[in-house]
Short mmCIF file of C-alpha atoms and ligand atoms in Angstrom, two decimals:
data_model
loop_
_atom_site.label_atom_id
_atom_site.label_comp_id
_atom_site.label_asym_id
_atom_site.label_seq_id
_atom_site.Cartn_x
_atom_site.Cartn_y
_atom_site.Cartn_z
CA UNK A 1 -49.12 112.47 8.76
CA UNK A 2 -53.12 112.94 9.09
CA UNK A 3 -55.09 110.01 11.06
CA UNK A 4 -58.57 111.33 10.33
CA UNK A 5 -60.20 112.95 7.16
CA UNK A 6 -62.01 115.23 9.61
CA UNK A 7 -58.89 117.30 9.95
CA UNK A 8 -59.30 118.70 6.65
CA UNK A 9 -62.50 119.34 6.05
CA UNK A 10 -63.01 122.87 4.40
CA UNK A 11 -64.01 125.82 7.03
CA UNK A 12 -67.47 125.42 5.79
CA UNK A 13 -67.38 121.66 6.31
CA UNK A 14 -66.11 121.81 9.69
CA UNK A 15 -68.42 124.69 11.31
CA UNK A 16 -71.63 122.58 10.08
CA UNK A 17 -70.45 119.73 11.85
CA UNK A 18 -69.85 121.78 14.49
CA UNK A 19 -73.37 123.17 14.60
CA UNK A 20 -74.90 120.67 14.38
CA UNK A 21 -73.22 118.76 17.19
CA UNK A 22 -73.42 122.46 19.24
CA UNK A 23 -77.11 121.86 18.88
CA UNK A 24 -77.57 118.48 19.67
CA UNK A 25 -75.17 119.38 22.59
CA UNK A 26 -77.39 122.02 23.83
CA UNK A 27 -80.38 120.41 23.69
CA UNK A 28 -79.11 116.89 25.66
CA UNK A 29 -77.80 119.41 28.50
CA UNK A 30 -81.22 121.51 29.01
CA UNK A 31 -82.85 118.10 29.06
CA UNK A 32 -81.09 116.07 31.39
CA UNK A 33 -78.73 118.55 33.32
CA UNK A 34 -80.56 120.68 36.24
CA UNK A 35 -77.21 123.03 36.56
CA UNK A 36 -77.12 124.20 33.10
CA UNK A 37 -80.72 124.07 32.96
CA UNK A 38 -81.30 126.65 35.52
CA UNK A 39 -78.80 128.46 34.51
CA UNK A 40 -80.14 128.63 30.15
CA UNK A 41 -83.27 129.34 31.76
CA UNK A 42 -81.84 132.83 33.93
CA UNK A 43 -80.29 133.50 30.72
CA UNK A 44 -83.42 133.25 28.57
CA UNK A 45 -81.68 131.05 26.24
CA UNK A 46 -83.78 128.01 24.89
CA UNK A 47 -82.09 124.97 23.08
CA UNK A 48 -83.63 126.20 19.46
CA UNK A 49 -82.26 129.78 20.10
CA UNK A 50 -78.73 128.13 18.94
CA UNK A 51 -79.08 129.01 14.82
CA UNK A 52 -75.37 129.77 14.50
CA UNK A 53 -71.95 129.13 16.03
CA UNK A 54 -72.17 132.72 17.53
CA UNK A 55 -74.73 132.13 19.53
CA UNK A 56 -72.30 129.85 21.74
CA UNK A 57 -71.27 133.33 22.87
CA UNK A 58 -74.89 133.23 24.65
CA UNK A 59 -73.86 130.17 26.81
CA UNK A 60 -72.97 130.37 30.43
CA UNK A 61 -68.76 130.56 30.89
CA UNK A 62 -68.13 127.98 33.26
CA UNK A 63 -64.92 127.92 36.20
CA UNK A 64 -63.11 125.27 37.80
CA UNK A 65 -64.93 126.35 40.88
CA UNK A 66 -68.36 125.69 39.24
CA UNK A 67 -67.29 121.78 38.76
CA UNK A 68 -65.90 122.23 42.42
CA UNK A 69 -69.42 123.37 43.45
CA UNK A 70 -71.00 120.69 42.05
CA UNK A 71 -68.55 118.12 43.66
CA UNK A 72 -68.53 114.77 43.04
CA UNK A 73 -71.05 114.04 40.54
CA UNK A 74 -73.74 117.36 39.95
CA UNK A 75 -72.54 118.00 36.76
CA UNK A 76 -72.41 114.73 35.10
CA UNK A 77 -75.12 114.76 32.30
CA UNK A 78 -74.91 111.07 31.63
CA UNK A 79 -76.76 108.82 34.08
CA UNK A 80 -74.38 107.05 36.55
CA UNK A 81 -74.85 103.45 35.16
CA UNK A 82 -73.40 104.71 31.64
CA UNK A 83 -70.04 106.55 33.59
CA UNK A 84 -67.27 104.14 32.50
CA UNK A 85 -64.36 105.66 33.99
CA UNK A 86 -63.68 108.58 36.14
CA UNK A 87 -60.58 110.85 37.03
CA UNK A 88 -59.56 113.62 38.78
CA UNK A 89 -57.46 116.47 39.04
CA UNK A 90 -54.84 116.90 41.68
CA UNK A 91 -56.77 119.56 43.80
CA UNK A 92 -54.77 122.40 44.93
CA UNK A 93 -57.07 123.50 47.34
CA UNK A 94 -59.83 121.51 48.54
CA UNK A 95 -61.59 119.03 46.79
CA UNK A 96 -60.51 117.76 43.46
CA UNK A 97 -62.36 118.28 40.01
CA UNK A 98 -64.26 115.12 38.90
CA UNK A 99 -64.35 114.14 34.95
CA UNK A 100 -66.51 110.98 34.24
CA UNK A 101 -66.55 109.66 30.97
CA UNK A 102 -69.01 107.27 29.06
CA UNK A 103 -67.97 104.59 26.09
CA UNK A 104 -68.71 107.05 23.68
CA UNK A 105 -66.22 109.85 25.76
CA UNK A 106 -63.36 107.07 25.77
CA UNK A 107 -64.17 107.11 21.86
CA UNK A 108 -63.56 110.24 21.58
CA UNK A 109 -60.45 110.36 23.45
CA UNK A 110 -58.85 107.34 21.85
CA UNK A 111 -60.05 109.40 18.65
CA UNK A 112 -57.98 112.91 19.66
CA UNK A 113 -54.83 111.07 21.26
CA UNK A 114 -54.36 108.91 17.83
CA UNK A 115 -54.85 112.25 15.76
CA UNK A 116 -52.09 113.75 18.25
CA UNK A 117 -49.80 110.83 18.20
CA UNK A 118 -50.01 110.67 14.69
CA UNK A 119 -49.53 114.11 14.13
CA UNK A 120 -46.19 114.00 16.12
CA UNK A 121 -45.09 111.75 12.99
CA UNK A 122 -45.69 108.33 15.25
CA UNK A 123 -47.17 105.23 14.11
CA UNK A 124 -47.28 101.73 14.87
CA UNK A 125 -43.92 100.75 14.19
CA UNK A 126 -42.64 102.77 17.35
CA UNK A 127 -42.15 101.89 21.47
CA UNK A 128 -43.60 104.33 23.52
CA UNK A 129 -42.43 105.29 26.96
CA UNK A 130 -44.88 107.21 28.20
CA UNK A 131 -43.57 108.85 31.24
CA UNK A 132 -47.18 110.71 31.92
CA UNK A 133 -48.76 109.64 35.43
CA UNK A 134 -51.34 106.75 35.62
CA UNK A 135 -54.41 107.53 38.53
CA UNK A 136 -56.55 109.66 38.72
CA UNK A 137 -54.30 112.52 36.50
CA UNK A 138 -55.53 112.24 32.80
CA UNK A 139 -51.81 112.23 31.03
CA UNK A 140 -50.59 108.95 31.53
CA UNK A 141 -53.80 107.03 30.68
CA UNK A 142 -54.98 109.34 27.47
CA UNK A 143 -51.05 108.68 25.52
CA UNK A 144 -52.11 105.09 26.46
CA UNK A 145 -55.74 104.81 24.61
CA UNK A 146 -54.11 106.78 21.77
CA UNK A 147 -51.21 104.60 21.37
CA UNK A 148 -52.98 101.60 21.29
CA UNK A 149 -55.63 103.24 18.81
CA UNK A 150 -52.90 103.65 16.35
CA UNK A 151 -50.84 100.64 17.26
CA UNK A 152 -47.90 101.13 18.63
CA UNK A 153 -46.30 99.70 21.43
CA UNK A 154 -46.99 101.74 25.04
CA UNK A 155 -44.34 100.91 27.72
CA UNK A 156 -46.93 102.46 30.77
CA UNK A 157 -43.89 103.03 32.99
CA UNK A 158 -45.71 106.27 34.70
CA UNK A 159 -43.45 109.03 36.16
CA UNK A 160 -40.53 109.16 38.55
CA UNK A 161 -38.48 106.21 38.63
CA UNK A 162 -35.09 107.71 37.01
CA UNK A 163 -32.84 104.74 37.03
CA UNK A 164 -35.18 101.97 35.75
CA UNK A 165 -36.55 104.79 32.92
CA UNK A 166 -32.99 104.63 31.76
CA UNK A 167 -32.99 101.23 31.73
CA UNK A 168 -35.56 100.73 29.53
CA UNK A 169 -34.66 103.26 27.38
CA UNK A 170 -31.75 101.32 26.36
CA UNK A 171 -32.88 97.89 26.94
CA UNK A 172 -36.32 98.17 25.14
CA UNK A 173 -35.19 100.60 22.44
CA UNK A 174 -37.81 103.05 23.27
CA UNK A 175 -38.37 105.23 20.20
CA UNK A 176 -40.89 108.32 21.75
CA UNK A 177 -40.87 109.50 25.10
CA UNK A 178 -44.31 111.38 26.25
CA UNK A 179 -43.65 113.29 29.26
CA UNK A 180 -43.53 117.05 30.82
CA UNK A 181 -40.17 118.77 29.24
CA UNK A 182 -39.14 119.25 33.02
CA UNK A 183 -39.10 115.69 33.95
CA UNK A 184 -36.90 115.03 30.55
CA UNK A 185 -34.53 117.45 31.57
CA UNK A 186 -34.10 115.85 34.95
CA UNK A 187 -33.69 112.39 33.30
CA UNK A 188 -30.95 114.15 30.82
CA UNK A 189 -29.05 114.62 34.03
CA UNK A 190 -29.26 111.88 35.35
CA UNK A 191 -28.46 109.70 31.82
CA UNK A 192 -25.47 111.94 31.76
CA UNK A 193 -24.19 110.94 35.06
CA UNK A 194 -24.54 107.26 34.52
CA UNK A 195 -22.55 107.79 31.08
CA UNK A 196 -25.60 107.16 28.55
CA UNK A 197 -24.99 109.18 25.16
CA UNK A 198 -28.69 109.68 24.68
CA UNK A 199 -27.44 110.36 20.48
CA UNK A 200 -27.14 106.83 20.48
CA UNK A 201 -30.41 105.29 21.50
CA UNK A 202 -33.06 104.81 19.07
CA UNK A 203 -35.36 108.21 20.36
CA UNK A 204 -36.64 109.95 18.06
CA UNK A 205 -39.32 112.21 18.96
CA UNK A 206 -41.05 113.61 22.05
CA UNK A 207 -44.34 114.67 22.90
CA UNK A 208 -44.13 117.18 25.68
CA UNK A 209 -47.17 119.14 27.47
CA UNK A 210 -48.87 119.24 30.82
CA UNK A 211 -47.07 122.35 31.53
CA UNK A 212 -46.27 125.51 29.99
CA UNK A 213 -42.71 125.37 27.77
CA UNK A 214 -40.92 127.58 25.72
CA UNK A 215 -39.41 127.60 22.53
CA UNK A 216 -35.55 127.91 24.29
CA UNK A 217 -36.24 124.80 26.24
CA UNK A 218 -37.62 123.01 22.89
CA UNK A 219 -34.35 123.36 21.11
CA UNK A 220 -32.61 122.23 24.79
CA UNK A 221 -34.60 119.04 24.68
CA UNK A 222 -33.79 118.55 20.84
CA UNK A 223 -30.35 119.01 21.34
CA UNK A 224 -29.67 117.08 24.10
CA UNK A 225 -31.88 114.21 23.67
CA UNK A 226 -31.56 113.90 19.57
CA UNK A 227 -35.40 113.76 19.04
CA UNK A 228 -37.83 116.21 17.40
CA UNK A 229 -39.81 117.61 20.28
CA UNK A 230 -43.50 118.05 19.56
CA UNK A 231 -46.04 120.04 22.15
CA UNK A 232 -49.65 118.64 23.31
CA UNK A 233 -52.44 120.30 25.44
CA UNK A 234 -55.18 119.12 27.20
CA UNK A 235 -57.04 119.24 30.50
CA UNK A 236 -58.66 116.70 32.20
CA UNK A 237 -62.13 118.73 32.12
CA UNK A 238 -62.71 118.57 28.20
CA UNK A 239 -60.92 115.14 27.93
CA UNK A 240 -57.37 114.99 29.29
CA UNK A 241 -54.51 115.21 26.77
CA UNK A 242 -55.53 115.64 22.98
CA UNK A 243 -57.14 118.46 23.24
CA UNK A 244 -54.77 119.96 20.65
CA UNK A 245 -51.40 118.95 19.45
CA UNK A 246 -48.06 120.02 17.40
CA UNK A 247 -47.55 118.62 13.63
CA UNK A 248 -43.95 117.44 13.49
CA UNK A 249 -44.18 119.34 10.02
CA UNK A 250 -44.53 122.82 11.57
CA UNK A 251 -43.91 122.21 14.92
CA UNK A 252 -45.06 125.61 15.61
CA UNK A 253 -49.10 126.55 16.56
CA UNK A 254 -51.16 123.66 18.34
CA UNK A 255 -54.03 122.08 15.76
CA UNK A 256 -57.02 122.22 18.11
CA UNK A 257 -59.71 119.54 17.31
CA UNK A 258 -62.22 121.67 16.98
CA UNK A 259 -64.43 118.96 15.47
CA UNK A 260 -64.70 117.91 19.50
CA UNK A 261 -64.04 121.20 21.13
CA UNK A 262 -64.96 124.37 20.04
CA UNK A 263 -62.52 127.28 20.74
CA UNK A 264 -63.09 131.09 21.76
CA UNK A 265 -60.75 133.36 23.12
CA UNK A 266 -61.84 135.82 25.72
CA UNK A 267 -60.76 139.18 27.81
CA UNK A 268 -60.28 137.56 31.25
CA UNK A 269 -61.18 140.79 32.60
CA UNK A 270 -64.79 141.44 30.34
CA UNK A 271 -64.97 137.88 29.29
CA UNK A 272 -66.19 138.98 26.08
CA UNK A 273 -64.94 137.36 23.03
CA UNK A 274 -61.71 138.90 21.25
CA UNK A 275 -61.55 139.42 17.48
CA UNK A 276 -59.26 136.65 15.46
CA UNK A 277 -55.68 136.77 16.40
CA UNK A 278 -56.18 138.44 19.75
CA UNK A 279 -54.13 136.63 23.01
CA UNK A 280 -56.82 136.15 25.64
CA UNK A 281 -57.94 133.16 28.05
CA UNK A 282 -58.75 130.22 25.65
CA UNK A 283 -62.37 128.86 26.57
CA UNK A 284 -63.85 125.74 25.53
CA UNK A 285 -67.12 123.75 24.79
CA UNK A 286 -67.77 120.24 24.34
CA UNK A 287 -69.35 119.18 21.26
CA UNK A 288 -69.75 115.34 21.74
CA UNK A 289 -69.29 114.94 25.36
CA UNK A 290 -71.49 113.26 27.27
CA UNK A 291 -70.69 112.21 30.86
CA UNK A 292 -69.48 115.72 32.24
CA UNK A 293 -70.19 118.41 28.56
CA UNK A 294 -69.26 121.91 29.63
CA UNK A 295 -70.45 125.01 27.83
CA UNK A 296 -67.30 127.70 27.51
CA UNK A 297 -65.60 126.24 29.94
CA UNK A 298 -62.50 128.88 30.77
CA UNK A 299 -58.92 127.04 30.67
CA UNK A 300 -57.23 130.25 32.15
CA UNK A 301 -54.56 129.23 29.76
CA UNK A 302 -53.11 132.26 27.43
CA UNK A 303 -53.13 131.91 23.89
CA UNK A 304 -54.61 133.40 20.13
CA UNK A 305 -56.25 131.34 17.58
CA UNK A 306 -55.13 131.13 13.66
CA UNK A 307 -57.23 129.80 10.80
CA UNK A 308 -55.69 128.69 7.90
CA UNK A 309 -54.48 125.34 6.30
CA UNK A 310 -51.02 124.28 7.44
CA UNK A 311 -48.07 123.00 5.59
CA UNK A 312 -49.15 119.48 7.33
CA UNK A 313 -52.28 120.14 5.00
CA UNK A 314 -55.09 119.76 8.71
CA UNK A 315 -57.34 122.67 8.45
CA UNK A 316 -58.08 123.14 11.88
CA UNK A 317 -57.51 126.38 13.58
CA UNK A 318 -54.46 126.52 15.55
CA UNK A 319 -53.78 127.95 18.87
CA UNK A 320 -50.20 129.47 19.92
CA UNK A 321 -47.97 127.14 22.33
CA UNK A 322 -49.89 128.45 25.82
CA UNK A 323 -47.34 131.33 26.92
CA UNK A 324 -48.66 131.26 30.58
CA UNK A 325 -51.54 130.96 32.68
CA UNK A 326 -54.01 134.18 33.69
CA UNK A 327 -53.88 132.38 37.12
CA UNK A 328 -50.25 131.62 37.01
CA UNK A 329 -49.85 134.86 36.28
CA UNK A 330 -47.45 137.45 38.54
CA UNK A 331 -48.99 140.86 39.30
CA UNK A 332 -45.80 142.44 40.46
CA UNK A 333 -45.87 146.30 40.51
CA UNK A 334 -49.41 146.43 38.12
CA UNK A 335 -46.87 144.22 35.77
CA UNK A 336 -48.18 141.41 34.22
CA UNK A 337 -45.21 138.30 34.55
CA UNK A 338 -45.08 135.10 33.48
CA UNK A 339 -42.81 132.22 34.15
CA UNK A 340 -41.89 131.32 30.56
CA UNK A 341 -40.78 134.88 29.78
CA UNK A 342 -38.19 134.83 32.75
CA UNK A 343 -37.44 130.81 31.45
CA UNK A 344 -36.82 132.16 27.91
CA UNK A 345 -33.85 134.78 29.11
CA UNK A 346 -32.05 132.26 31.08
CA UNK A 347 -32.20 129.33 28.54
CA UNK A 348 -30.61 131.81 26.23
CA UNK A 349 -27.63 132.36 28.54
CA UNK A 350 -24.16 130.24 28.89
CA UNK A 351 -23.47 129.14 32.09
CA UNK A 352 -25.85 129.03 34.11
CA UNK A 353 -28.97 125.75 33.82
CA UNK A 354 -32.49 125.68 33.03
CA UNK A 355 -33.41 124.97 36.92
CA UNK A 356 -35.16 128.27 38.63
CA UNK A 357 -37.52 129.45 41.13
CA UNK A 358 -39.32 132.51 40.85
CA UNK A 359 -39.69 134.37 44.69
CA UNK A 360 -42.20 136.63 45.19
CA UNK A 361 -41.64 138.68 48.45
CA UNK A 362 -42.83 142.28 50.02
CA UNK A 363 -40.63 144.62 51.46
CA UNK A 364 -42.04 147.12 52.68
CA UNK A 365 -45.06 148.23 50.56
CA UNK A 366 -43.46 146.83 47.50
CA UNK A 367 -43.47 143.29 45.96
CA UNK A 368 -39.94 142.39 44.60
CA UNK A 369 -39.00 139.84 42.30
CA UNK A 370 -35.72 137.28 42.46
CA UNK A 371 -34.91 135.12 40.35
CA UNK A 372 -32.83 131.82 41.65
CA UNK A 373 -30.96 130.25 38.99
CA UNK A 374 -28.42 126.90 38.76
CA UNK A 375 -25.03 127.82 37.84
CA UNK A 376 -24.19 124.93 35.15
CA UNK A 377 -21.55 122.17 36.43
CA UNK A 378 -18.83 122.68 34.30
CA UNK A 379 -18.83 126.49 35.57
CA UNK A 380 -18.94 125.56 39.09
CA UNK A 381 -16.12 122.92 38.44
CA UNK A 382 -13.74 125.17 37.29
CA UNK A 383 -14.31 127.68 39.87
CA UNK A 384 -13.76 125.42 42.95
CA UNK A 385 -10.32 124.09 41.14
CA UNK A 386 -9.76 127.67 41.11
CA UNK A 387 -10.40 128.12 44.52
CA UNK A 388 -8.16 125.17 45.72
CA UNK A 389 -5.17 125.87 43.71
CA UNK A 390 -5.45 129.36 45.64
CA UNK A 391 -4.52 131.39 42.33
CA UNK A 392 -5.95 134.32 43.14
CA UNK A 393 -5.88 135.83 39.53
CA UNK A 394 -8.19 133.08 38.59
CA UNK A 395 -10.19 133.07 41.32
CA UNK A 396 -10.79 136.98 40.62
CA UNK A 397 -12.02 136.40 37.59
CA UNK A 398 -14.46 133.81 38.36
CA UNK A 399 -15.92 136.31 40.34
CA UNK A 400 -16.10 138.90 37.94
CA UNK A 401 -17.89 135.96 35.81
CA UNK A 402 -20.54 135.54 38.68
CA UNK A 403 -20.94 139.54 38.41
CA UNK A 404 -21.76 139.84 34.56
CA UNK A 405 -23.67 137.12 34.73
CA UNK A 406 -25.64 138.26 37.13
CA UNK A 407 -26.00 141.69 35.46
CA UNK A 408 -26.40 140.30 31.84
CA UNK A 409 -29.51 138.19 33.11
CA UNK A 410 -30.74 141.06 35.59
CA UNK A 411 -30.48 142.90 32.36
CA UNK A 412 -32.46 140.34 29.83
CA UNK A 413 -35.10 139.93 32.22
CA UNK A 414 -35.61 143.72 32.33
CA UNK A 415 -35.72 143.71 28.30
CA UNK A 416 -38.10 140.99 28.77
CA UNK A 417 -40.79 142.12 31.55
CA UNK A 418 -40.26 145.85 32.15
CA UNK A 419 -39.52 145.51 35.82
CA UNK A 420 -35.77 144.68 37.89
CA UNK A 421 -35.26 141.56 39.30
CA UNK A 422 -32.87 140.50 41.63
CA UNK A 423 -30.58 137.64 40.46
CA UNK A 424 -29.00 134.91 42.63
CA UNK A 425 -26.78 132.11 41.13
CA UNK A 426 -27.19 128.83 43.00
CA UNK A 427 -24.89 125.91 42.74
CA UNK A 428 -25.63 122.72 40.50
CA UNK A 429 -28.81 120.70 41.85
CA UNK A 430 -29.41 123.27 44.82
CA UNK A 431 -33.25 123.74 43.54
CA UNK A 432 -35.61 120.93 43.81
CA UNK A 433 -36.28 118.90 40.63
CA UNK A 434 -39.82 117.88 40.36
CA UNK A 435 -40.73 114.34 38.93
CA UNK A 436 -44.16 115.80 38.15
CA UNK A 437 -45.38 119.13 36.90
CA UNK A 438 -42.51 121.47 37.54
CA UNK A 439 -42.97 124.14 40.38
CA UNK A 440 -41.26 127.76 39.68
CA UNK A 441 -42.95 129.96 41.92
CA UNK A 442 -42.95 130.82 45.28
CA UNK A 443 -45.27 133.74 45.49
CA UNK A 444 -44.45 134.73 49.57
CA UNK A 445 -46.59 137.48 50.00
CA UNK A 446 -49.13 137.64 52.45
CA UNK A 447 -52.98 137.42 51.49
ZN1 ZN B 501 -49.78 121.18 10.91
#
């Protein structure tokens, strides 16, 4: 299902749209913004030098850090009396990033979340549980302005809260559930445990993001909850969530909407712009914004860009589900490692649980990798009855299960990254479960 005509439009439709708002863009920043004024003007670039969409390429690339610099309220464009809401992001370090947003910006994002919503095959007739966080984060409250856009109902229950989001699940009949894929396979667990077959509630789709997933966990969630899972993407600098979304058609390739948000991919290394189809660090610039618009603003998320028209019949160009993060990146041994590669090997294996942590350590003058994985319960079951009926013939060979285990994933994550790993099986719920973004690395080597 298509909310908006826009989605459509023919290539040639949608780039003069986007022109002309690039220009309009422009020209409202190098008039009212003294940052990106200063900075056009050590460029020699002048509002009217933007005739075509590649001249974006002659905009200033702007960091996280820059928006830090400017902290609270530098970069804001629109005067203070027309910022209507603000939020930030959590800040790892320091001081947190600052998005303000005027009427028109909440128009916007009501705009992108409906389009995403919609696209996830959801319309008014459903009940929403959006598990996203309210405050300051963007998730919680963007799923909110685009449910309401499109009319369905939004239970705003927030994250955490296990036992009562169970509750309602099967008191209010919740149909979606918007949340990060970790938190949903914590709340799996924990249905399990109180005895809820989730194959009986009325879910029946999902719209996952805030974090990077993989395909393996996907078909998990699918499985185990009975929904169609569907992926969004955002960041709280260009809008929040909505940035670009799944089709429930495809459900493969993110439909940016690049009516809002124009797309380039770059070399993180020469920031120069990569040819079609290339994976490089997705960079954006606001086309409408106006309480914080940000020329090529770099995401440091990992993806390539497709044009085409998709079986869902949008036109918009399509990004790859983000594989990793250039920051979240592992440099181990000149190696370049992600976290959803490693994911992807153990959600293919039996017997052991989607529930890792990634340790980075130094010995010596090399960095080694291991790899901490959940055995699953039924596994661990069996081997302590093993244990206490003291056959030893049994308990043997749950050992030598532990071994080739260990040595099967050992040797999948080889495949995978090109370097060894060392393995170490866990029991059930030994690793931390996050009710927020999931953490999977602890990178313990010093500065
Ligand atoms: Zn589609």
């Amino acid at each position: 299902m298509i909310w908006n005509n826009e989605e459509t439009y023919s290539r040639s439709e949608m780039q003069a749209l986007q022109l002309d708002r690039i220009r309009k863009t422009v020209d409202y920043i190098y008039g009212k913004n003294p940052y990106y004024r200063k900075k056009l003007d050590e460029l020699k670039v002048r509002p009217e030098d933007i005739r075509s969409l590649d001249d974006i390429r002659r905009l200033p690339l702007t960091t996280k850090q820059d928006i830090r610099d400017n902290y609270p309220f530098q970069l804001f464009t629109a005067p203070r009396e027309d910022i209507v809401e603000y939020h930030a992001t959590s800040g790892t370090t320091g001081k947190p990033v600052v998005v303000g947003y005027t009427r028109q910006d909440l128009e916007t994002w009501k705009e992108v979340m409906a389009r995403a919503l919609t696209g996830a095959g959801i319309t008014k007739d459903d009940i929403i549980q959006n598990i996203y966080g309210y405050g300051l984060f963007t998730g919680g409250i963007g799923v909110h302005y685009g449910s309401i856009q499109i009319g369905a109902g939004v239970i705003p229950i927030s994250g955490g809260n296990t036992q009562r989001q169970l509750m309602l699940l099967e008191d209010f009949g919740s149909t979606v559930l918007t949340s990060t894929p970790s938190f949903l396979m914590h709340l799996h667990e924990a249905g399990e445990e109180a005895g809820i077959d989730f194959h009986k509630l009325k879910l029946r789709v999902g719209v996952l993001g805030a974090e990077p997933w993989s395909e393996a966990m996907r078909h998990q969630i699918e499985d185990k909850f009975g929904i169609k899972a569907c992926d969004i993407y955002g960041l709280s600098e260009i809008i929040g969530p909505g940035v670009a979304f799944e089709c429930i058609e495809k459900q493969h390739g993110l439909h940016i909407n690049e009516d809002y948000f124009y797309p380039e991919i770059i070399d993180p290394q020469t920031c120069e712009v990569l040819p079609e189809g290339e994976a490089g660090e997705l960079v954006f610039t606001t086309l409408t914004n106006q309480g914080q618009p940000l020329f090529r603003f770099r995401t440091r998320d990992i993806t390539r860009l497709t044009y085409g028209t998709c079986i869902c019949g949008r036109t918009t160009v399509m990004m790859e589900r983000v594989t990793g993060r250039s920051d979240d990146m592992l440099i181990i041994r000149g190696v370049n490692v992600f976290p959803s590669q490693i994911e992807s090997v153990i959600l293919k294996r039996q017997g052991v649980s989607p529930h890792y942590m990634i340790i980075v350590e130094r010995k010596g003058a090399m960095d080694s990798l291991r790899v901490k994985v959940e055995v699953t319960e039924d596994f661990m079951v069996k081997a302590a009855a093993d244990i206490l009926k003291g056959d030893e013939f049994d308990i043997l060979e749950d050992v030598a299960a532990v071994r080739s285990k260990k040595r099967n994933l050992q040797q999948d994550i080889k495949d995978m990254i090109g370097i060894s790993v060392e393995i170490q099986l866990v029991p059930p719920n030994s690793i931390a479960r996050s009710e927020g973004k999931a953490k999977r690395i602890e990178d313990r080597r010093p500065n």
